[in-house]
Amino acid sequence: MKLPELHIGDLTARLPIVQGGMGVGISLSGLAGAVAAAGGVGTISGVQIGFREPDFEKDPVVANLRAIGKELQKARERSPHGIIGFNFMSVMKNYALYVREAVRCGADFIVSGAGLPFSLPELTKGSTVKILPIVSSARACRLIVGKWLRQGRLPDAVVVEGPLAGGHLGFKYQDMVQNTYPALEDCVAEVRAYLDTVESEHHVSIPVIAGGGLAAHEDVCRMLSLGAAGVQLGTRFVATEECDACPAFKQAYLNACEEDIRIIKSPVGLAARAISNPFLQMAEEQGRIPPARCYGCMEACSPAETKYCISGALFDAANDGSGLIFCGAGAAKLHELTTVPRLLAELSG
């Protein structure tokens, strides 16, 4: 099957393949720029994006704001005409500041999940930036669309993320550990059915982008046959030369077996998928690793009570592979590095 183009408003990608945002420091300008240059959609993770800036420890917010512009500029140098945007978690502190800075710097789109991004229309008002919520059910999609309509806006596309995705998940922890979650196919079908009614009522087009556990051309074709206009992948892109992750992080993916991939409850209270390693084992054995300092990253986090500092754990993973390593369900199937152009060619069939 020859893959169609992906249309998000007036943006057109040659391939209907979106590289998912992965933080901290996993999908920055290197990966996003390479994907966009090869015809896909590149996503820079905005989560603690400035963690390698020299003044980050002193003022994380200023460092993050500066890094948003720097990473976008570097990605544009790799792909001047490609589609490049940002992923921001809606539970981040200073979410509004970061979104507005990405808009000011000229991002093509903002994709946002880990909560319901009700404020996204207001934060992007007056710009041409496309806004894409991440949902895992038609109920969540309905809530967002209702709130956005009251602000005179609709999603330019909707990312439907299923239970096999990496990082934070939109499903209850108990459902994940007991395998009582719905299939991605069912999530896509119900969201697509709901958006069909929205499209008919408002005379617009709102494409669905399906993600979570997709890894092969056959997966892409299956999602398109269910009504998705495109797919989102993260885990497969980690095992590429262009990925911004450190070599040890990539090697953790290549070394992982099925038993190493676990569902955890992250310090922000959400279910998440990660690779078991000495850090996770220590966190479980000790019950709590008191943070050395607070980076003020999450609205819901209490430094005096949190199990461990999620920012610090993700910094360690990004820098040397020793911290919290998020992954998708298919990480154990990766055994060697490839390049972004080769991966996109494989996914294209």
CSV table of C-alpha atoms in Angstrom, one decimal:
chain,number,residue,atom,x,y,z
A,1,MET,CA,0.0,0.0,0.0
A,2,LYS,CA,1.4,3.4,-1.0
A,3,LEU,CA,1.0,5.7,1.9
A,4,PRO,CA,-1.0,9.0,1.5
A,5,GLU,CA,0.1,12.4,2.5
A,6,LEU,CA,-0.9,13.8,5.9
A,7,HIS,CA,-2.8,17.0,5.9
A,8,ILE,CA,-3.1,19.0,9.1
A,9,GLY,CA,-4.9,22.2,8.3
A,10,ASP,CA,-2.7,23.9,5.6
A,11,LEU,CA,0.3,21.8,6.5
A,12,THR,CA,1.1,18.8,4.3
A,13,ALA,CA,3.6,16.0,5.1
A,14,ARG,CA,4.8,13.7,2.3
A,15,LEU,CA,4.4,10.8,4.7
A,16,PRO,CA,1.6,10.2,7.3
A,17,ILE,CA,4.2,9.5,10.0
A,18,VAL,CA,4.6,11.6,13.1
A,19,GLN,CA,7.6,11.2,15.3
A,20,GLY,CA,6.3,11.4,18.9
A,21,GLY,CA,7.8,13.8,21.5
A,22,MET,CA,10.1,12.1,24.0
A,23,GLY,CA,11.6,13.8,26.9
A,24,VAL,CA,13.9,14.6,28.6
A,25,GLY,CA,16.4,15.2,25.8
A,26,ILE,CA,15.4,12.2,23.6
A,27,SER,CA,13.6,14.0,20.8
A,28,LEU,CA,15.3,17.4,20.3
A,29,SER,CA,16.4,19.1,17.1
A,30,GLY,CA,18.6,16.2,15.8
A,31,LEU,CA,15.7,13.7,15.6
A,32,ALA,CA,12.9,16.1,14.8
A,33,GLY,CA,14.9,17.8,12.1
A,34,ALA,CA,15.9,14.5,10.5
A,35,VAL,CA,12.3,13.2,10.5
A,36,ALA,CA,11.0,16.4,9.0
A,37,ALA,CA,13.7,16.4,6.3
A,38,ALA,CA,12.8,12.9,5.3
A,39,GLY,CA,9.1,13.7,4.8
A,40,GLY,CA,7.6,13.0,8.2
A,41,VAL,CA,6.5,15.2,11.0
A,42,GLY,CA,9.2,16.0,13.6
A,43,THR,CA,8.4,16.7,17.2
A,44,ILE,CA,10.7,18.3,19.7
A,45,SER,CA,10.0,17.5,23.3
A,46,GLY,CA,9.5,20.6,25.4
A,47,VAL,CA,9.9,18.9,28.7
A,48,GLN,CA,12.8,20.4,30.6
A,49,ILE,CA,14.3,21.2,27.1
A,50,GLY,CA,17.0,23.5,28.6
A,51,PHE,CA,18.5,20.9,30.9
A,52,ARG,CA,21.9,21.1,29.2
A,53,GLU,CA,22.0,24.9,29.2
A,54,PRO,CA,24.8,26.3,31.5
A,55,ASP,CA,22.4,28.3,33.7
A,56,PHE,CA,19.7,25.6,34.0
A,57,GLU,CA,20.5,24.8,37.7
A,58,LYS,CA,20.2,28.5,38.5
A,59,ASP,CA,17.1,29.3,36.5
A,60,PRO,CA,15.4,26.4,34.8
A,61,VAL,CA,12.6,28.5,33.3
A,62,VAL,CA,14.9,31.0,31.6
A,63,ALA,CA,17.1,28.1,30.3
A,64,ASN,CA,14.0,26.2,29.0
A,65,LEU,CA,12.7,29.3,27.2
A,66,ARG,CA,16.0,29.9,25.5
A,67,ALA,CA,16.4,26.3,24.5
A,68,ILE,CA,13.0,26.3,22.8
A,69,GLY,CA,14.2,28.8,20.3
A,70,LYS,CA,17.6,27.2,19.9
A,71,GLU,CA,16.3,23.7,19.3
A,72,LEU,CA,13.7,24.9,16.8
A,73,GLN,CA,16.3,26.9,14.9
A,74,LYS,CA,18.7,23.9,14.7
A,75,ALA,CA,15.9,21.7,13.5
A,76,ARG,CA,15.0,24.2,10.8
A,77,GLU,CA,18.6,24.2,9.7
A,78,ARG,CA,18.3,20.5,9.1
A,79,SER,CA,14.9,20.8,7.5
A,80,PRO,CA,14.0,24.4,6.3
A,81,HIS,CA,10.7,23.4,4.8
A,82,GLY,CA,9.7,20.4,6.9
A,83,ILE,CA,7.0,20.3,9.5
A,84,ILE,CA,8.4,20.8,13.0
A,85,GLY,CA,6.6,21.4,16.3
A,86,PHE,CA,6.7,20.8,20.1
A,87,ASN,CA,5.2,18.4,22.6
A,88,PHE,CA,4.3,20.0,26.0
A,89,MET,CA,2.8,18.1,28.9
A,90,SER,CA,-0.3,20.1,30.1
A,91,VAL,CA,0.7,19.3,33.7
A,92,MET,CA,4.0,21.2,33.4
A,93,LYS,CA,4.5,24.2,35.5
A,94,ASN,CA,4.9,27.3,33.3
A,95,TYR,CA,3.1,25.5,30.6
A,96,ALA,CA,1.6,28.7,29.2
A,97,LEU,CA,5.0,30.4,29.1
A,98,TYR,CA,6.6,27.5,27.2
A,99,VAL,CA,3.7,27.2,24.7
A,100,ARG,CA,3.7,31.0,24.0
A,101,GLU,CA,7.5,30.9,23.4
A,102,ALA,CA,7.1,28.0,20.9
A,103,VAL,CA,4.5,30.0,19.1
A,104,ARG,CA,6.6,33.2,19.1
A,105,CYS,CA,9.6,31.2,17.7
A,106,GLY,CA,7.5,29.9,14.8
A,107,ALA,CA,6.6,26.3,15.6
A,108,ASP,CA,4.3,24.7,13.1
A,109,PHE,CA,2.3,22.9,15.7
A,110,ILE,CA,1.9,22.1,19.4
A,111,VAL,CA,0.8,18.7,20.6
A,112,SER,CA,-0.2,18.3,24.2
A,113,GLY,CA,-1.3,15.6,26.5
A,114,ALA,CA,-0.6,14.2,30.0
A,115,GLY,CA,-3.8,15.9,31.2
A,116,LEU,CA,-6.4,17.8,29.2
A,117,PRO,CA,-4.9,20.9,27.5
A,118,PHE,CA,-8.0,23.1,27.9
A,119,SER,CA,-6.0,26.4,27.6
A,120,LEU,CA,-4.2,25.6,24.3
A,121,PRO,CA,-6.5,27.6,22.1
A,122,GLU,CA,-6.1,30.8,24.2
A,123,LEU,CA,-2.3,30.3,24.3
A,124,THR,CA,-2.0,30.1,20.5
A,125,LYS,CA,-4.7,32.7,19.7
A,126,GLY,CA,-3.8,34.9,16.7
A,127,SER,CA,-1.2,32.5,15.3
A,128,THR,CA,-1.2,30.0,12.6
A,129,VAL,CA,0.2,27.3,14.9
A,130,LYS,CA,-1.8,24.0,14.7
A,131,ILE,CA,-3.0,22.5,17.9
A,132,LEU,CA,-3.3,18.8,18.5
A,133,PRO,CA,-4.5,17.3,21.8
A,134,ILE,CA,-3.5,13.8,22.8
A,135,VAL,CA,-6.3,11.6,24.0
A,136,SER,CA,-6.9,8.0,24.8
A,137,SER,CA,-10.7,7.9,24.6
A,138,ALA,CA,-13.7,9.5,23.0
A,139,ARG,CA,-14.7,10.9,26.4
A,140,ALA,CA,-11.5,12.8,26.8
A,141,CYS,CA,-11.8,14.1,23.2
A,142,ARG,CA,-15.4,15.2,23.8
A,143,LEU,CA,-14.3,17.2,26.9
A,144,ILE,CA,-11.5,18.9,25.0
A,145,VAL,CA,-13.6,19.7,22.0
A,146,GLY,CA,-16.4,21.1,24.2
A,147,LYS,CA,-14.0,23.4,26.0
A,148,TRP,CA,-12.2,24.5,22.8
A,149,LEU,CA,-15.5,25.3,21.0
A,150,ARG,CA,-16.3,27.8,23.8
A,151,GLN,CA,-13.1,29.5,22.9
A,152,GLY,CA,-14.0,29.5,19.2
A,153,ARG,CA,-11.5,26.8,18.2
A,154,LEU,CA,-11.4,23.1,17.2
A,155,PRO,CA,-8.4,20.7,17.1
A,156,ASP,CA,-6.4,20.8,13.8
A,157,ALA,CA,-5.9,17.0,14.4
A,158,VAL,CA,-6.2,14.6,17.3
A,159,VAL,CA,-3.5,12.2,18.4
A,160,VAL,CA,-5.1,9.0,19.8
A,161,GLU,CA,-2.5,7.3,22.0
A,162,GLY,CA,-3.2,3.7,23.0
A,163,PRO,CA,-2.1,1.5,25.9
A,164,LEU,CA,1.1,0.2,24.3
A,165,ALA,CA,2.7,3.6,24.1
A,166,GLY,CA,5.8,4.7,26.0
A,167,GLY,CA,6.2,7.1,28.9
A,168,HIS,CA,3.1,8.4,30.6
A,169,LEU,CA,-0.2,6.8,29.6
A,170,GLY,CA,-3.8,7.9,29.5
A,171,PHE,CA,-5.1,4.8,31.3
A,172,LYS,CA,-5.5,3.8,34.9
A,173,TYR,CA,-2.6,2.1,36.6
A,174,GLN,CA,-4.8,-0.9,37.7
A,175,ASP,CA,-6.1,-1.4,34.1
A,176,MET,CA,-2.5,-1.4,32.8
A,177,VAL,CA,-1.1,-3.9,35.3
A,178,GLN,CA,-4.2,-6.1,35.0
A,179,ASN,CA,-4.3,-5.9,31.2
A,180,THR,CA,-7.9,-4.7,31.2
A,181,TYR,CA,-7.2,-1.7,28.9
A,182,PRO,CA,-8.9,-1.3,25.5
A,183,ALA,CA,-7.0,-1.9,22.2
A,184,LEU,CA,-5.7,1.0,20.2
A,185,GLU,CA,-8.0,0.0,17.4
A,186,ASP,CA,-11.0,0.5,19.6
A,187,CYS,CA,-9.7,3.8,20.8
A,188,VAL,CA,-9.2,5.0,17.3
A,189,ALA,CA,-12.6,3.8,16.1
A,190,GLU,CA,-14.5,5.5,18.9
A,191,VAL,CA,-12.6,8.8,18.6
A,192,ARG,CA,-13.0,8.8,14.8
A,193,ALA,CA,-16.7,8.1,15.1
A,194,TYR,CA,-17.1,11.1,17.5
A,195,LEU,CA,-15.0,13.4,15.3
A,196,ASP,CA,-17.1,12.4,12.3
A,197,THR,CA,-20.1,14.1,14.0
A,198,VAL,CA,-18.0,17.2,14.9
A,199,GLU,CA,-16.8,17.5,11.3
A,200,SER,CA,-20.4,17.1,9.9
A,201,GLU,CA,-21.7,19.8,12.3
A,202,HIS,CA,-18.9,22.3,11.9
A,203,HIS,CA,-17.9,21.6,8.3
A,204,VAL,CA,-14.2,21.0,9.1
A,205,SER,CA,-11.7,18.2,8.7
A,206,ILE,CA,-10.1,16.9,11.9
A,207,PRO,CA,-7.7,14.0,11.1
A,208,VAL,CA,-6.9,11.3,13.7
A,209,ILE,CA,-3.3,10.3,14.2
A,210,ALA,CA,-3.0,6.9,15.9
A,211,GLY,CA,-0.1,6.0,18.2
A,212,GLY,CA,1.1,3.4,20.7
A,213,GLY,CA,2.9,0.2,19.9
A,214,LEU,CA,3.1,0.7,16.2
A,215,ALA,CA,6.3,-0.5,14.6
A,216,ALA,CA,5.9,-1.8,11.0
A,217,HIS,CA,4.4,-0.9,7.6
A,218,GLU,CA,1.5,-3.4,8.4
A,219,ASP,CA,0.7,-1.4,11.5
A,220,VAL,CA,0.6,1.8,9.6
A,221,CYS,CA,-1.7,0.3,7.0
A,222,ARG,CA,-4.0,-1.2,9.7
A,223,MET,CA,-4.4,2.2,11.4
A,224,LEU,CA,-5.2,3.9,8.1
A,225,SER,CA,-7.8,1.3,7.2
A,226,LEU,CA,-9.5,2.1,10.5
A,227,GLY,CA,-9.9,5.8,9.6
A,228,ALA,CA,-6.7,7.3,10.9
A,229,ALA,CA,-5.0,9.8,8.6
A,230,GLY,CA,-1.6,9.2,10.1
A,231,VAL,CA,0.4,7.4,12.8
A,232,GLN,CA,2.7,8.5,15.6
A,233,LEU,CA,5.7,6.5,16.6
A,234,GLY,CA,8.3,7.1,19.3
A,235,THR,CA,10.1,3.9,20.4
A,236,ARG,CA,11.3,3.0,16.9
A,237,PHE,CA,12.9,6.4,16.5
A,238,VAL,CA,15.0,5.9,19.6
A,239,ALA,CA,17.0,3.2,17.8
A,240,THR,CA,18.2,5.6,15.1
A,241,GLU,CA,21.5,7.3,14.7
A,242,GLU,CA,19.9,10.7,14.6
A,243,CYS,CA,18.0,10.3,17.9
A,244,ASP,CA,19.3,12.8,20.5
A,245,ALA,CA,19.5,10.2,23.3
A,246,CYS,CA,22.9,9.3,24.6
A,247,PRO,CA,24.4,6.0,23.4
A,248,ALA,CA,23.7,4.3,26.8
A,249,PHE,CA,20.0,5.2,26.5
A,250,LYS,CA,19.8,3.7,23.1
A,251,GLN,CA,21.7,0.6,24.2
A,252,ALA,CA,19.2,0.0,27.0
A,253,TYR,CA,16.5,-0.3,24.3
A,254,LEU,CA,18.7,-2.7,22.3
A,255,ASN,CA,19.5,-4.8,25.3
A,256,ALA,CA,15.9,-5.0,26.7
A,257,CYS,CA,13.9,-8.2,26.8
A,258,GLU,CA,10.2,-8.5,27.3
A,259,GLU,CA,10.6,-9.1,31.0
A,260,ASP,CA,12.4,-5.8,31.4
A,261,ILE,CA,9.5,-3.7,30.2
A,262,ARG,CA,7.3,-2.7,33.1
A,263,ILE,CA,4.3,-0.6,34.0
A,264,ILE,CA,5.1,1.8,36.8
A,265,LYS,CA,3.3,4.6,38.6
A,266,SER,CA,5.4,7.7,38.1
A,267,PRO,CA,5.9,10.4,40.7
A,268,VAL,CA,3.2,12.5,39.0
A,269,GLY,CA,0.6,9.8,39.7
A,270,LEU,CA,0.2,8.5,36.1
A,271,ALA,CA,0.8,5.0,34.8
A,272,ALA,CA,3.8,4.8,32.7
A,273,ARG,CA,5.9,2.2,30.8
A,274,ALA,CA,9.6,2.0,31.4
A,275,ILE,CA,12.6,-0.3,31.3
A,276,SER,CA,13.6,-2.0,34.5
A,277,ASN,CA,17.1,-1.0,35.6
A,278,PRO,CA,19.1,-0.4,38.8
A,279,PHE,CA,17.4,3.0,39.3
A,280,LEU,CA,13.9,1.6,39.3
A,281,GLN,CA,14.9,-1.3,41.5
A,282,MET,CA,16.5,1.1,44.0
A,283,ALA,CA,13.4,3.4,44.0
A,284,GLU,CA,11.2,0.4,44.7
A,285,GLU,CA,13.4,-1.0,47.5
A,286,GLN,CA,13.9,2.3,49.3
A,287,GLY,CA,10.3,3.4,48.8
A,288,ARG,CA,11.4,7.0,48.4
A,289,ILE,CA,14.5,8.8,47.1
A,290,PRO,CA,14.3,12.3,48.5
A,291,PRO,CA,15.0,15.0,45.8
A,292,ALA,CA,18.3,16.8,46.2
A,293,ARG,CA,16.5,19.9,44.8
A,294,CYS,CA,13.3,20.9,43.2
A,295,TYR,CA,13.2,22.0,39.5
A,296,GLY,CA,9.6,23.1,39.7
A,297,CYS,CA,8.6,21.0,36.7
A,298,MET,CA,5.1,19.6,37.6
A,299,GLU,CA,2.1,21.3,39.1
A,300,ALA,CA,1.0,18.2,41.1
A,301,CYS,CA,4.4,17.4,42.5
A,302,SER,CA,5.2,17.9,46.2
A,303,PRO,CA,9.0,17.7,46.8
A,304,ALA,CA,8.4,16.7,50.4
A,305,GLU,CA,6.4,13.6,49.4
A,306,THR,CA,7.3,12.6,45.9
A,307,LYS,CA,8.8,9.1,45.5
A,308,TYR,CA,11.7,10.6,43.6
A,309,CYS,CA,12.4,13.6,41.4
A,310,ILE,CA,11.2,12.7,37.9
A,311,SER,CA,13.2,15.5,36.3
A,312,GLY,CA,16.4,14.3,38.0
A,313,ALA,CA,15.7,10.7,37.0
A,314,LEU,CA,15.1,11.7,33.4
A,315,PHE,CA,18.2,13.9,33.3
A,316,ASP,CA,20.3,10.9,34.4
A,317,ALA,CA,18.7,8.7,31.7
A,318,ALA,CA,19.4,11.3,29.0
A,319,ASN,CA,23.0,12.0,30.1
A,320,ASP,CA,24.3,8.5,30.8
A,321,GLY,CA,21.4,6.0,30.7
A,322,SER,CA,21.4,5.5,34.5
A,323,GLY,CA,18.0,7.0,35.4
A,324,LEU,CA,14.3,6.5,34.4
A,325,ILE,CA,14.1,5.1,30.9
A,326,PHE,CA,10.7,5.4,29.4
A,327,CYS,CA,9.9,3.1,26.5
A,328,GLY,CA,7.0,1.7,24.4
A,329,ALA,CA,5.8,-1.9,24.6
A,330,GLY,CA,7.8,-2.8,21.5
A,331,ALA,CA,11.2,-1.8,22.8
A,332,ALA,CA,12.4,-5.4,23.2
A,333,LYS,CA,12.0,-6.0,19.5
A,334,LEU,CA,14.8,-3.6,18.6
A,335,HIS,CA,18.2,-5.1,18.2
A,336,GLU,CA,20.2,-2.7,16.1
A,337,LEU,CA,20.4,1.0,15.2
A,338,THR,CA,19.2,2.3,11.9
A,339,THR,CA,18.8,5.8,10.3
A,340,VAL,CA,15.7,7.9,10.1
A,341,PRO,CA,15.5,7.7,6.2
A,342,ARG,CA,15.9,3.9,6.4
A,343,LEU,CA,13.2,3.6,9.1
A,344,LEU,CA,10.8,5.8,7.2
A,345,ALA,CA,11.4,3.9,4.0
A,346,GLU,CA,10.6,0.6,5.9
A,347,LEU,CA,7.5,2.1,7.4
A,348,SER,CA,6.4,3.3,4.0
A,349,GLY,CA,6.6,-0.2,2.6
